[in-house]
PDB file of C-alpha atoms in Angstrom:
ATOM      1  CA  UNK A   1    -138.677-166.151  22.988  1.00 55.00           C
ATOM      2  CA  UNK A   2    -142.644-167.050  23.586  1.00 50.00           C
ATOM      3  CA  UNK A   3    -143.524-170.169  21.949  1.00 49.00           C
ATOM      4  CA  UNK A   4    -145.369-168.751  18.891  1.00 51.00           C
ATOM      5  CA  UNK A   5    -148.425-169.717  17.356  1.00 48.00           C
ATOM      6  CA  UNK A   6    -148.958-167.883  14.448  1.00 50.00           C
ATOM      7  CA  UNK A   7    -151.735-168.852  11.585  1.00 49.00           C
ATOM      8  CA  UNK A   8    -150.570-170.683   9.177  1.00 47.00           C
ATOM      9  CA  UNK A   9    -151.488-169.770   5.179  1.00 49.00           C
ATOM     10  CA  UNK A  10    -153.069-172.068   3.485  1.00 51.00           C
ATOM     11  CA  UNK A  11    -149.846-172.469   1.429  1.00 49.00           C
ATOM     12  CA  UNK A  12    -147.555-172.788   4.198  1.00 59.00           C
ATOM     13  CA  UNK A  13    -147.204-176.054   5.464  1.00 87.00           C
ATOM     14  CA  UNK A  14    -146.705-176.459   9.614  1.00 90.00           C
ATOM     15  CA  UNK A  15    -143.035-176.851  10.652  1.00 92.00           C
ATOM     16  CA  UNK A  16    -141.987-180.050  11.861  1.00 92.00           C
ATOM     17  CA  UNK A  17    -138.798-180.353  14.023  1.00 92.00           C
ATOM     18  CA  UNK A  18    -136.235-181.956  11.908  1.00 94.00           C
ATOM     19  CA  UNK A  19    -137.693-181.575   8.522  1.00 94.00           C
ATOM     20  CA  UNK A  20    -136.176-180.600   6.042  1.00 96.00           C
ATOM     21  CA  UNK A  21    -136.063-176.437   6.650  1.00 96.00           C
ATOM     22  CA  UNK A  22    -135.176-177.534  10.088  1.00 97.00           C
ATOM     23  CA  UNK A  23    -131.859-179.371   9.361  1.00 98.00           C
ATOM     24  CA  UNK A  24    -131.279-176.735   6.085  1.00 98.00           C
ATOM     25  CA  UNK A  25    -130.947-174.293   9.336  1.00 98.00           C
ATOM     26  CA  UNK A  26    -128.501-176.361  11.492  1.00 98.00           C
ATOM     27  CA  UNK A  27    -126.606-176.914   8.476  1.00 98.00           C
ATOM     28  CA  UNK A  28    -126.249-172.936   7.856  1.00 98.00           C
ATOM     29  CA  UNK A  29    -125.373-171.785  11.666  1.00 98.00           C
ATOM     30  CA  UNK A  30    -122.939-174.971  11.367  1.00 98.00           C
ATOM     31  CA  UNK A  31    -121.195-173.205   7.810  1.00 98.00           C
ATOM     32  CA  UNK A  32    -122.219-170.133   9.179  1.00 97.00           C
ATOM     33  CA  UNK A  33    -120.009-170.508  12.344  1.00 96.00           C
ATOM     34  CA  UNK A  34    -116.970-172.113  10.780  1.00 96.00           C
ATOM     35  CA  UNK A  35    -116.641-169.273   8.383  1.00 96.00           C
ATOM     36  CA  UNK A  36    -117.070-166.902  10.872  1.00 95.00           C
ATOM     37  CA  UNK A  37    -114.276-168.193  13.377  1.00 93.00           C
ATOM     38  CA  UNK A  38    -111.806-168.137   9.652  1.00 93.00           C
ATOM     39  CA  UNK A  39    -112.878-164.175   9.006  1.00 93.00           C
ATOM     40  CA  UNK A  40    -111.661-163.317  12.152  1.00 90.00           C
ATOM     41  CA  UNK A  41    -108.427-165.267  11.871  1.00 89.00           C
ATOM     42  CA  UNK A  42    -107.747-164.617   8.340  1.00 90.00           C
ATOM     43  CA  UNK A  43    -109.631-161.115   7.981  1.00 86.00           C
ATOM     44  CA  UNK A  44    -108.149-157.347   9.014  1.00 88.00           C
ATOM     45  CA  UNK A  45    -109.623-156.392  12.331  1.00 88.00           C
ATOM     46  CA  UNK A  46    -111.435-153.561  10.389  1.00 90.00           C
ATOM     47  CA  UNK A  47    -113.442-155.977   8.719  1.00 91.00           C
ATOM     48  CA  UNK A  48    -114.532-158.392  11.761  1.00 90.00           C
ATOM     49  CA  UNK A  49    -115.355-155.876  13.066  1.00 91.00           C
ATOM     50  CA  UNK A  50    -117.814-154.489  10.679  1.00 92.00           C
ATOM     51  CA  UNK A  51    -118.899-158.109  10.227  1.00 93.00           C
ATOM     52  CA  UNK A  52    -119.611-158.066  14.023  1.00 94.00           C
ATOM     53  CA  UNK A  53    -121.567-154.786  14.203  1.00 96.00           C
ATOM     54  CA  UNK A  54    -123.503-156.438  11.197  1.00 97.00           C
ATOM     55  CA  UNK A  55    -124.766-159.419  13.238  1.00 97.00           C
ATOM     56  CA  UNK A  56    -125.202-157.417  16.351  1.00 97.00           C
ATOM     57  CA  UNK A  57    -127.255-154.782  14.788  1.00 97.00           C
ATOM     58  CA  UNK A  58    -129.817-157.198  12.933  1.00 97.00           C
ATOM     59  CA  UNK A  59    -129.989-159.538  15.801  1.00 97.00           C
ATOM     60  CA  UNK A  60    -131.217-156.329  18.258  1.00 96.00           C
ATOM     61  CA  UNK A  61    -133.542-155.018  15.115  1.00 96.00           C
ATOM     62  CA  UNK A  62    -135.160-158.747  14.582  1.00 96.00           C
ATOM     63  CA  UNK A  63    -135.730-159.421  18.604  1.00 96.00           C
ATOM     64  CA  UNK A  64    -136.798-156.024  19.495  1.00 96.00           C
ATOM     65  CA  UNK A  65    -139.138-155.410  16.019  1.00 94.00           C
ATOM     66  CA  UNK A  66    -140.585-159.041  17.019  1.00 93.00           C
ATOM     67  CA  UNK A  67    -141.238-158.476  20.663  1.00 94.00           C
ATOM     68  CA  UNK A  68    -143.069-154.456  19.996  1.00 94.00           C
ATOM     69  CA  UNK A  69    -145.189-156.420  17.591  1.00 92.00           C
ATOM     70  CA  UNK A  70    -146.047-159.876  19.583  1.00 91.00           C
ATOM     71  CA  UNK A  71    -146.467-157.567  22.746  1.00 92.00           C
ATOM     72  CA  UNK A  72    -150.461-157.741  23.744  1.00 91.00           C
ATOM     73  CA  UNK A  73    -151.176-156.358  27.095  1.00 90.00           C
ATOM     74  CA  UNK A  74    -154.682-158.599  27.273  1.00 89.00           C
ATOM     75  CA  UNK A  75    -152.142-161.789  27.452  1.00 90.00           C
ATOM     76  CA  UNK A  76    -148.959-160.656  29.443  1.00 89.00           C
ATOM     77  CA  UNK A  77    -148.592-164.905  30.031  1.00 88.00           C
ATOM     78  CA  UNK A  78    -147.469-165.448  26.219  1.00 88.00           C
ATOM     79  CA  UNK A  79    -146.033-162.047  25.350  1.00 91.00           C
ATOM     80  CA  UNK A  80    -143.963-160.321  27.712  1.00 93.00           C
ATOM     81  CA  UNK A  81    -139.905-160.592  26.664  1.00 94.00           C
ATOM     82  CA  UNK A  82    -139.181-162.762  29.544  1.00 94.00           C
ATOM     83  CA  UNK A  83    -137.452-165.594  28.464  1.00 94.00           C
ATOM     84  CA  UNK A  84    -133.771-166.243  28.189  1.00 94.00           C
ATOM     85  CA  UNK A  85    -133.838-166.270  24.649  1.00 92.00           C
ATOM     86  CA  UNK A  86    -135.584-162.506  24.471  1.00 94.00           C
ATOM     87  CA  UNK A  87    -132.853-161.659  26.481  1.00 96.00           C
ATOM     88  CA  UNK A  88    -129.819-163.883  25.174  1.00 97.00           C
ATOM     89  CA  UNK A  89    -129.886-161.248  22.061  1.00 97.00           C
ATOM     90  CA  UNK A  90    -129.188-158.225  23.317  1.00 97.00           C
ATOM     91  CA  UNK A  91    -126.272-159.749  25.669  1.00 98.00           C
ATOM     92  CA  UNK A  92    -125.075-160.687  22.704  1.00 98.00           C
ATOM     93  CA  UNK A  93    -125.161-157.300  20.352  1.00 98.00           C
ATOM     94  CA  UNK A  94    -124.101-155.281  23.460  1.00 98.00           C
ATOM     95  CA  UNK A  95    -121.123-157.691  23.987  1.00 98.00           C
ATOM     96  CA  UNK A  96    -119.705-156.905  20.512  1.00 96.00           C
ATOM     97  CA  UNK A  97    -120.863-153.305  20.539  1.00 96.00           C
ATOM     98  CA  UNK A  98    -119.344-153.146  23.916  1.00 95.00           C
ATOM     99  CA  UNK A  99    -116.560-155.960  24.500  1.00 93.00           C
ATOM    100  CA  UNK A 100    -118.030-155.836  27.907  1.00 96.00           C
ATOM    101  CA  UNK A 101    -116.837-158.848  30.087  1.00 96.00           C
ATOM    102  CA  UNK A 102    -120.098-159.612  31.210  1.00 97.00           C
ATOM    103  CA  UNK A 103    -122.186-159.859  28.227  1.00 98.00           C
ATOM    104  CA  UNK A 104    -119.193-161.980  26.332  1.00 98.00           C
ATOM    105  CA  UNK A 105    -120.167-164.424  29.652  1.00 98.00           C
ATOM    106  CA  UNK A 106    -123.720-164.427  29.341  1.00 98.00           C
ATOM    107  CA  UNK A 107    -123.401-165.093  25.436  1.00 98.00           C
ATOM    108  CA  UNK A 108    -121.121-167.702  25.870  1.00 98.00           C
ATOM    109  CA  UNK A 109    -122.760-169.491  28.589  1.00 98.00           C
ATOM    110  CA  UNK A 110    -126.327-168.722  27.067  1.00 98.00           C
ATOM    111  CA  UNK A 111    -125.601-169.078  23.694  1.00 97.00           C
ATOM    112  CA  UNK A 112    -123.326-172.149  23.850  1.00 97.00           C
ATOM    113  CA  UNK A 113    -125.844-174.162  25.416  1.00 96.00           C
ATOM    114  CA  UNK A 114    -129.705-172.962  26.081  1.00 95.00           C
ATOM    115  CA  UNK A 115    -129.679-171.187  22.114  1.00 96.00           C
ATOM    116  CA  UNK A 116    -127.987-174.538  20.725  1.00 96.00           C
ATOM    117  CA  UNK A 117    -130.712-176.211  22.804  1.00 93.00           C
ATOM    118  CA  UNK A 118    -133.420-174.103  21.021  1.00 93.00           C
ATOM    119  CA  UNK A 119    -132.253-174.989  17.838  1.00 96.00           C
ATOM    120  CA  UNK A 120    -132.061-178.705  18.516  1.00 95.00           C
ATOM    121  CA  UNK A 121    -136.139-179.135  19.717  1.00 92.00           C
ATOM    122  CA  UNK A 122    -137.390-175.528  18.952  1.00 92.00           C
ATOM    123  CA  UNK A 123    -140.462-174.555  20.769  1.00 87.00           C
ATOM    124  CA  UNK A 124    -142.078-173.249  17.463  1.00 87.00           C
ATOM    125  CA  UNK A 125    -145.630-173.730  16.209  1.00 79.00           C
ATOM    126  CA  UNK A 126    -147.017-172.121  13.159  1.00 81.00           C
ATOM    127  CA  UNK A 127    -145.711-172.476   9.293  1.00 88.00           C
ATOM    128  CA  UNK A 128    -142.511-173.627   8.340  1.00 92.00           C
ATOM    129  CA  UNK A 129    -140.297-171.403   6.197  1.00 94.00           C
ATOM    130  CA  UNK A 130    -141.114-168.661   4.838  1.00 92.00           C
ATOM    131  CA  UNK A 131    -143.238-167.816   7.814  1.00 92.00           C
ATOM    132  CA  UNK A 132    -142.722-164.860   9.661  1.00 90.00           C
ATOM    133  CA  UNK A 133    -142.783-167.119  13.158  1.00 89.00           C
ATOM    134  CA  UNK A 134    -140.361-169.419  11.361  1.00 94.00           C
ATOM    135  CA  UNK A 135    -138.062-166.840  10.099  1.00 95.00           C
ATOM    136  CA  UNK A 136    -137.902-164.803  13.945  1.00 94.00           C
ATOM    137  CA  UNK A 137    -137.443-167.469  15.772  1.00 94.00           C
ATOM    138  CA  UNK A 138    -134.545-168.930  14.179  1.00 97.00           C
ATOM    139  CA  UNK A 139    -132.694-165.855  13.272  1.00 96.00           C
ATOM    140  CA  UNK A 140    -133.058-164.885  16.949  1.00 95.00           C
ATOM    141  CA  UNK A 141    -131.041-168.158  18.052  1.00 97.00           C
ATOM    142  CA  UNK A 142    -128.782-168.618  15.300  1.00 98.00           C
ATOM    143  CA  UNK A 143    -127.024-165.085  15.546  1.00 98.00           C
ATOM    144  CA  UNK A 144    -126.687-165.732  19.084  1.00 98.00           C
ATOM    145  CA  UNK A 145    -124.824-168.862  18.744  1.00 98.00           C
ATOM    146  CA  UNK A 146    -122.712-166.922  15.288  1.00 98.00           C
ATOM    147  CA  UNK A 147    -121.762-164.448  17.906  1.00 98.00           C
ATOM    148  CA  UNK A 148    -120.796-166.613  20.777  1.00 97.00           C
ATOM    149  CA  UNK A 149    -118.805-168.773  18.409  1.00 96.00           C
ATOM    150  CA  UNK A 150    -117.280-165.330  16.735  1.00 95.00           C
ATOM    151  CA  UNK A 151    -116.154-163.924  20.420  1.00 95.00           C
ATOM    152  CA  UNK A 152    -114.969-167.562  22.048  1.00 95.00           C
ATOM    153  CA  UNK A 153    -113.234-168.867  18.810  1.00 91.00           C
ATOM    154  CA  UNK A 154    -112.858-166.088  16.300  1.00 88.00           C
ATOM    155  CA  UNK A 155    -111.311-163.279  18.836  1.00 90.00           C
ATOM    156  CA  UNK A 156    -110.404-165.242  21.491  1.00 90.00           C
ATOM    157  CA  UNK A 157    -112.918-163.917  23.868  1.00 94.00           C
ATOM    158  CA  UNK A 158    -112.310-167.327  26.536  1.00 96.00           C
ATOM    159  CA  UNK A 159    -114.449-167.146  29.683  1.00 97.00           C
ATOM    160  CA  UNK A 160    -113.493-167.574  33.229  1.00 97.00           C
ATOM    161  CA  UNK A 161    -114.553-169.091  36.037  1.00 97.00           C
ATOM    162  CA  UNK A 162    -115.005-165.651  37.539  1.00 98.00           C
ATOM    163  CA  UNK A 163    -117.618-165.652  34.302  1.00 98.00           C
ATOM    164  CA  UNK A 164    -118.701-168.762  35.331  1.00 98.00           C
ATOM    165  CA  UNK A 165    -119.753-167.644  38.713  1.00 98.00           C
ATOM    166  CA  UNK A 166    -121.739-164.327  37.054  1.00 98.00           C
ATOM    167  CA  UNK A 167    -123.162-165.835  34.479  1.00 98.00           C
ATOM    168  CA  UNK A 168    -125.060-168.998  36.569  1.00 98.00           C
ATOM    169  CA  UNK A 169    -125.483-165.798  39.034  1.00 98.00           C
ATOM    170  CA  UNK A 170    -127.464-163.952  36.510  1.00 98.00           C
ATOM    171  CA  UNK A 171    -129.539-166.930  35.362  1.00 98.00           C
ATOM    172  CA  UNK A 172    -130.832-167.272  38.842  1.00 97.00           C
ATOM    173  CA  UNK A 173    -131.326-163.553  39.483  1.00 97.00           C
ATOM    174  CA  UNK A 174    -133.942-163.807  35.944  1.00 97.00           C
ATOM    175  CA  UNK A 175    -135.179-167.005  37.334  1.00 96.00           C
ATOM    176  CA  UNK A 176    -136.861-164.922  40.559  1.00 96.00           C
ATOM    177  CA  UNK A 177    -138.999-162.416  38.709  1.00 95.00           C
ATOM    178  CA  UNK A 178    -139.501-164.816  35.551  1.00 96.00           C
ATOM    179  CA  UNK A 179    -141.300-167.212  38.442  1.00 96.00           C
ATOM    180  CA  UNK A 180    -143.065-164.369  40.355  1.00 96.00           C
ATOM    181  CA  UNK A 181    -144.878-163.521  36.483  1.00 95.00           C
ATOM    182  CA  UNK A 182    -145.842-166.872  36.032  1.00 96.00           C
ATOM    183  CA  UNK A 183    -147.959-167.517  39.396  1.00 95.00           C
ATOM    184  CA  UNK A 184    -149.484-163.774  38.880  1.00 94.00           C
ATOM    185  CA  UNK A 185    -150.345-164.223  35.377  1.00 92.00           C
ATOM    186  CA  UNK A 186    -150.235-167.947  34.963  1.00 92.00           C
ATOM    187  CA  UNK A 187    -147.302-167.911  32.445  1.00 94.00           C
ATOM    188  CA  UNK A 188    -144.526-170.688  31.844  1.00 95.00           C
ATOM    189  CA  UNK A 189    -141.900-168.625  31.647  1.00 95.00           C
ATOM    190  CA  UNK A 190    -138.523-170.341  31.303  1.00 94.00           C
ATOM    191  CA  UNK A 191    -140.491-173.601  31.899  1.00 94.00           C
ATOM    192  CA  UNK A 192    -140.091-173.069  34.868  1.00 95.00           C
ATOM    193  CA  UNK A 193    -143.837-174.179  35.688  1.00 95.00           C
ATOM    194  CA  UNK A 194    -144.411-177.111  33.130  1.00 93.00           C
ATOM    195  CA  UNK A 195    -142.304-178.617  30.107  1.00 91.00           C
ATOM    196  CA  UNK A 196    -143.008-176.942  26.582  1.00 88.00           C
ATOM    197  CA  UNK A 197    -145.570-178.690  24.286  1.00 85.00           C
ATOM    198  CA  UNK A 198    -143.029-179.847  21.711  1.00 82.00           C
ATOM    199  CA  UNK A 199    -140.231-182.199  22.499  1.00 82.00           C
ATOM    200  CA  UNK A 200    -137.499-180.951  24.735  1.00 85.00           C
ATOM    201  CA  UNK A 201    -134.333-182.110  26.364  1.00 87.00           C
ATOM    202  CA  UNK A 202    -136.607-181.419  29.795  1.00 89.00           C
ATOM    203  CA  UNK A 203    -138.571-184.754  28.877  1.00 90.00           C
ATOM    204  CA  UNK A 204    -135.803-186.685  29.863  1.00 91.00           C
ATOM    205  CA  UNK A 205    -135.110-185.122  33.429  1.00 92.00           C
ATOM    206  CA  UNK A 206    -138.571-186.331  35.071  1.00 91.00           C
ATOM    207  CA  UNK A 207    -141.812-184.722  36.274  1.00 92.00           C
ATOM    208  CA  UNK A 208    -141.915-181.226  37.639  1.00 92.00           C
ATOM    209  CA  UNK A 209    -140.574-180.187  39.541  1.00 92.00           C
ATOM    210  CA  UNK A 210    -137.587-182.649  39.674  1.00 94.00           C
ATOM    211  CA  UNK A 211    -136.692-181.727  36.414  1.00 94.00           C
ATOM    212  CA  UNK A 212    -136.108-177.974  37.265  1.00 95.00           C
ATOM    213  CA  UNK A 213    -133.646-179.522  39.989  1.00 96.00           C
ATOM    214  CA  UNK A 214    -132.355-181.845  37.407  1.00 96.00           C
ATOM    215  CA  UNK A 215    -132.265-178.822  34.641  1.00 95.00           C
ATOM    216  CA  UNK A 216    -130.104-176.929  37.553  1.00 96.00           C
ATOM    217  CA  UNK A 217    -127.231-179.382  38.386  1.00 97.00           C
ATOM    218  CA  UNK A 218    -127.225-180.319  34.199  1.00 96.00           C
ATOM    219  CA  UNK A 219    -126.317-176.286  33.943  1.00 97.00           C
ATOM    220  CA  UNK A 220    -123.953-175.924  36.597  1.00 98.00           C
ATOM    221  CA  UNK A 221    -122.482-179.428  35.404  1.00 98.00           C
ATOM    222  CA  UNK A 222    -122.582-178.891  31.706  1.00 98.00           C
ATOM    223  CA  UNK A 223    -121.475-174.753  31.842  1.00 98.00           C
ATOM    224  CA  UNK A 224    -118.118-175.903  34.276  1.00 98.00           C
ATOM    225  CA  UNK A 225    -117.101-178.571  31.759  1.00 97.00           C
ATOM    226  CA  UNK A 226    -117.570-175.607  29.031  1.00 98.00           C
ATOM    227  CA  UNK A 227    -115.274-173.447  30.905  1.00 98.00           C
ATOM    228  CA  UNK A 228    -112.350-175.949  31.934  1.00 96.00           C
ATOM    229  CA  UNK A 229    -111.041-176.226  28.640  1.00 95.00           C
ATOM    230  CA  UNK A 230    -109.860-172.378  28.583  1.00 96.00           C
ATOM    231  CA  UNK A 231    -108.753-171.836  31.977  1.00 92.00           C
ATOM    232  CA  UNK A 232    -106.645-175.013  32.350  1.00 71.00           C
ATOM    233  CA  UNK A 233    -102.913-174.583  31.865  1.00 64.00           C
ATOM    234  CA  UNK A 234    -101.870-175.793  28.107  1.00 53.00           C
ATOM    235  CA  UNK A 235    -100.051-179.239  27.604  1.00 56.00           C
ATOM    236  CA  UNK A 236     -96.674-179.184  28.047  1.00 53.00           C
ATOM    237  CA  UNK A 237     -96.311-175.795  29.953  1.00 48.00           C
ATOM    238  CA  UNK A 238     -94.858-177.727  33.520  1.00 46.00           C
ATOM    239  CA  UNK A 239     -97.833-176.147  35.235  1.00 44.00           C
ATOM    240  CA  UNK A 240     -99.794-177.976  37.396  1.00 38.00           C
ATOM    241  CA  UNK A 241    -103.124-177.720  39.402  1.00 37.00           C
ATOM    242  CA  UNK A 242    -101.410-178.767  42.720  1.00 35.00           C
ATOM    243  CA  UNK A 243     -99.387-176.377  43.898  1.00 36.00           C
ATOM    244  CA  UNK A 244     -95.807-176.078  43.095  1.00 38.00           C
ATOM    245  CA  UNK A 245     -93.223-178.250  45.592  1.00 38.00           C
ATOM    246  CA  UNK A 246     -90.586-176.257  47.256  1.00 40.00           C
ATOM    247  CA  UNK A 247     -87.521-176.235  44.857  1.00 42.00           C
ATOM    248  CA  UNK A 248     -85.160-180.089  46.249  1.00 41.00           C
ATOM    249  CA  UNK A 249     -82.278-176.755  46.791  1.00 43.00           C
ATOM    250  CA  UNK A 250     -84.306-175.672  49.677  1.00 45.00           C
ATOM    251  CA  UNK A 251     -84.073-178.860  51.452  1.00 45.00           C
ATOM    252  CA  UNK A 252     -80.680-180.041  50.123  1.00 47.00           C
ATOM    253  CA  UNK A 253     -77.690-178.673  52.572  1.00 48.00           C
ATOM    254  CA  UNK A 254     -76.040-175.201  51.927  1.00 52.00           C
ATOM    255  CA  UNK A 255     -73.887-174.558  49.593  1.00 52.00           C
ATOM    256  CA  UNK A 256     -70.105-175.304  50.504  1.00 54.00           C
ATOM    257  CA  UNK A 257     -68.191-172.340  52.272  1.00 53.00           C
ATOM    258  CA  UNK A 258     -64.666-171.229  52.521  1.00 52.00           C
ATOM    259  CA  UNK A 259     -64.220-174.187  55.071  1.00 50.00           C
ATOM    260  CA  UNK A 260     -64.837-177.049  52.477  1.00 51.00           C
ATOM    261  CA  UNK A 261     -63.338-175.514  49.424  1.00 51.00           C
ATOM    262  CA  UNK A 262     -60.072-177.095  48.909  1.00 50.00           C
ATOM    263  CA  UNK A 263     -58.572-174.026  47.214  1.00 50.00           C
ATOM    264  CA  UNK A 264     -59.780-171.984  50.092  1.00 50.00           C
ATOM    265  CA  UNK A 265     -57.737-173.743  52.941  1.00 51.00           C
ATOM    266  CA  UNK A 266     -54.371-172.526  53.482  1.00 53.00           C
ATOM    267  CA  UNK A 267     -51.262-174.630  52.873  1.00 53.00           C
ATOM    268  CA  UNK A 268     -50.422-177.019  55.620  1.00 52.00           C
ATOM    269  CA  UNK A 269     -47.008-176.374  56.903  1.00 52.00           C
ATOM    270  CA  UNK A 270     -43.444-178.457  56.070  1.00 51.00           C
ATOM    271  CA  UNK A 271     -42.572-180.918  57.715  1.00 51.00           C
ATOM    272  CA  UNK A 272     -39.159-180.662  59.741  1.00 47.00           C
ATOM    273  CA  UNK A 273     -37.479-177.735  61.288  1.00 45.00           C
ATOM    274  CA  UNK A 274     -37.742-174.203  59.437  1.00 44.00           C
ATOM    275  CA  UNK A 275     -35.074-172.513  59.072  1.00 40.00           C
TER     276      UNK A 275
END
């Protein structure tokens, strides 16, 4: 979502990343996720999937109320929904309205990694809880991540690298418009034209624009080592990645025929005359 800069009330103190509403946060989507992953092992399928609908439906009623009401057409640079995370959301609710493969791909690849990203240096100015800024920003990115963790873990929702191939397919295909906004309206869309203000992973990755270079091969890198895990074969199965020697029969000679089976042969005759 935009970086927001909302007015802070006097009473509202300004949010600082890893304060003490910022960790109370991790803490929750930490709980929150655990108990979500039990529900849907423990819980009838009638209720996870109620409790499903539930997340989906306020994630697409907090993102879409936020973005009709940040929208300004005098400042398309700030306010437009064109950043992953305005769009990570409704991948999300539509892939447990739907069960559709691809947006289970795009909110595990997404969610797994550029939401929990978010959350760890969130691009957020303004007041710290209660704020309105403050309360959008992280309920956008922590039902994201609750429903990634609820499809992977809780209903066994595992990606593949066919998913793989979509999902870092889709990223690029947002990537081309997101970059054609910024030089016509001078945006920073996806960062894709300068690091965020705040403290970001990107700070480590160098000057632009090595870092978006850096920021690609880290996703490619990081989303692969995210998929191996479910698409290897399990331990102990005899499966292998190389493939499969010819069976040692194959090569070995044939199997013995009438002509070396001993009961086979017929009985040599007596010595002597016959009579």
């Amino acid at each position: 979502m935009p970086r927001v800069h909302a007015a802070v009330p006097p009473a509202t103190s300004v949010f600082l990343p890893w304060g003490t509403s910022h960790l109370t946060v991790l803490t929750l989507t930490v709980l929150g996720a655990i108990g979500l992953v039990e529900l849907a092992r423990r819980g009838d399928a009638r209720t996870v999937r109620a409790s499903g609908l539930v997340l989906a439906g306020a994630l697409a009623l907090v993102t879409l109320g936020y973005q009709v009401v940040a929208f300004d057409p005098a400042h398309p640079g700030t306010t437009l929904p064109l950043q992953l995370s305005d769009l990570a959301p409704y991948a999300a609710a539509w892939a447990v309205v739907s069960g559709h493969r691809w947006a289970t791909a795009l909110t595990y690849y997404w969610g797994l990694t550029l939401s929990v990203q978010a959350l760890l240096t969130p691009a957020l100015g303004g007041g710290d809880f209660p704020a309105p800024s403050f309360l959008v920003f992280f309920a956008d990115h922590v039902l994201v991540v609750w429903i990634a963790v609820l499809l992977t873990w809780g209903l066994r929702r595992h990606p593949t690298w066919h998913d793989y191939r979509f999902a870092l397919l889709a990223t690029v295909c947002w990537a081309v418009p997101a970059q054609v906004v910024n030089v016509l309206a001078g945006a920073n869309y996806g960062y894709l034209d300068h690091k965020p203000e705040t403290a970001s992973l990107l700070d480590l990755l160098g000057p632009w624009p090595w870092y978006l270079l850096a920021e690609a091969a880290l996703v490619v890198g990081v989303w692969a080592l995210i998929t191996l895990p479910w698409v290897r074969p399990p331990a102990g199965s005899g499966r292998s990645w190389s493939p499969r020697r010819r069976s040692s029969a194959r090569s070995a000679s044939p199997p013995p025929g009438p002509a070396d089976d001993p009961a086979a042969s017929p009985p040599s005759p007596p010595h002597g005359r016959s009579g």
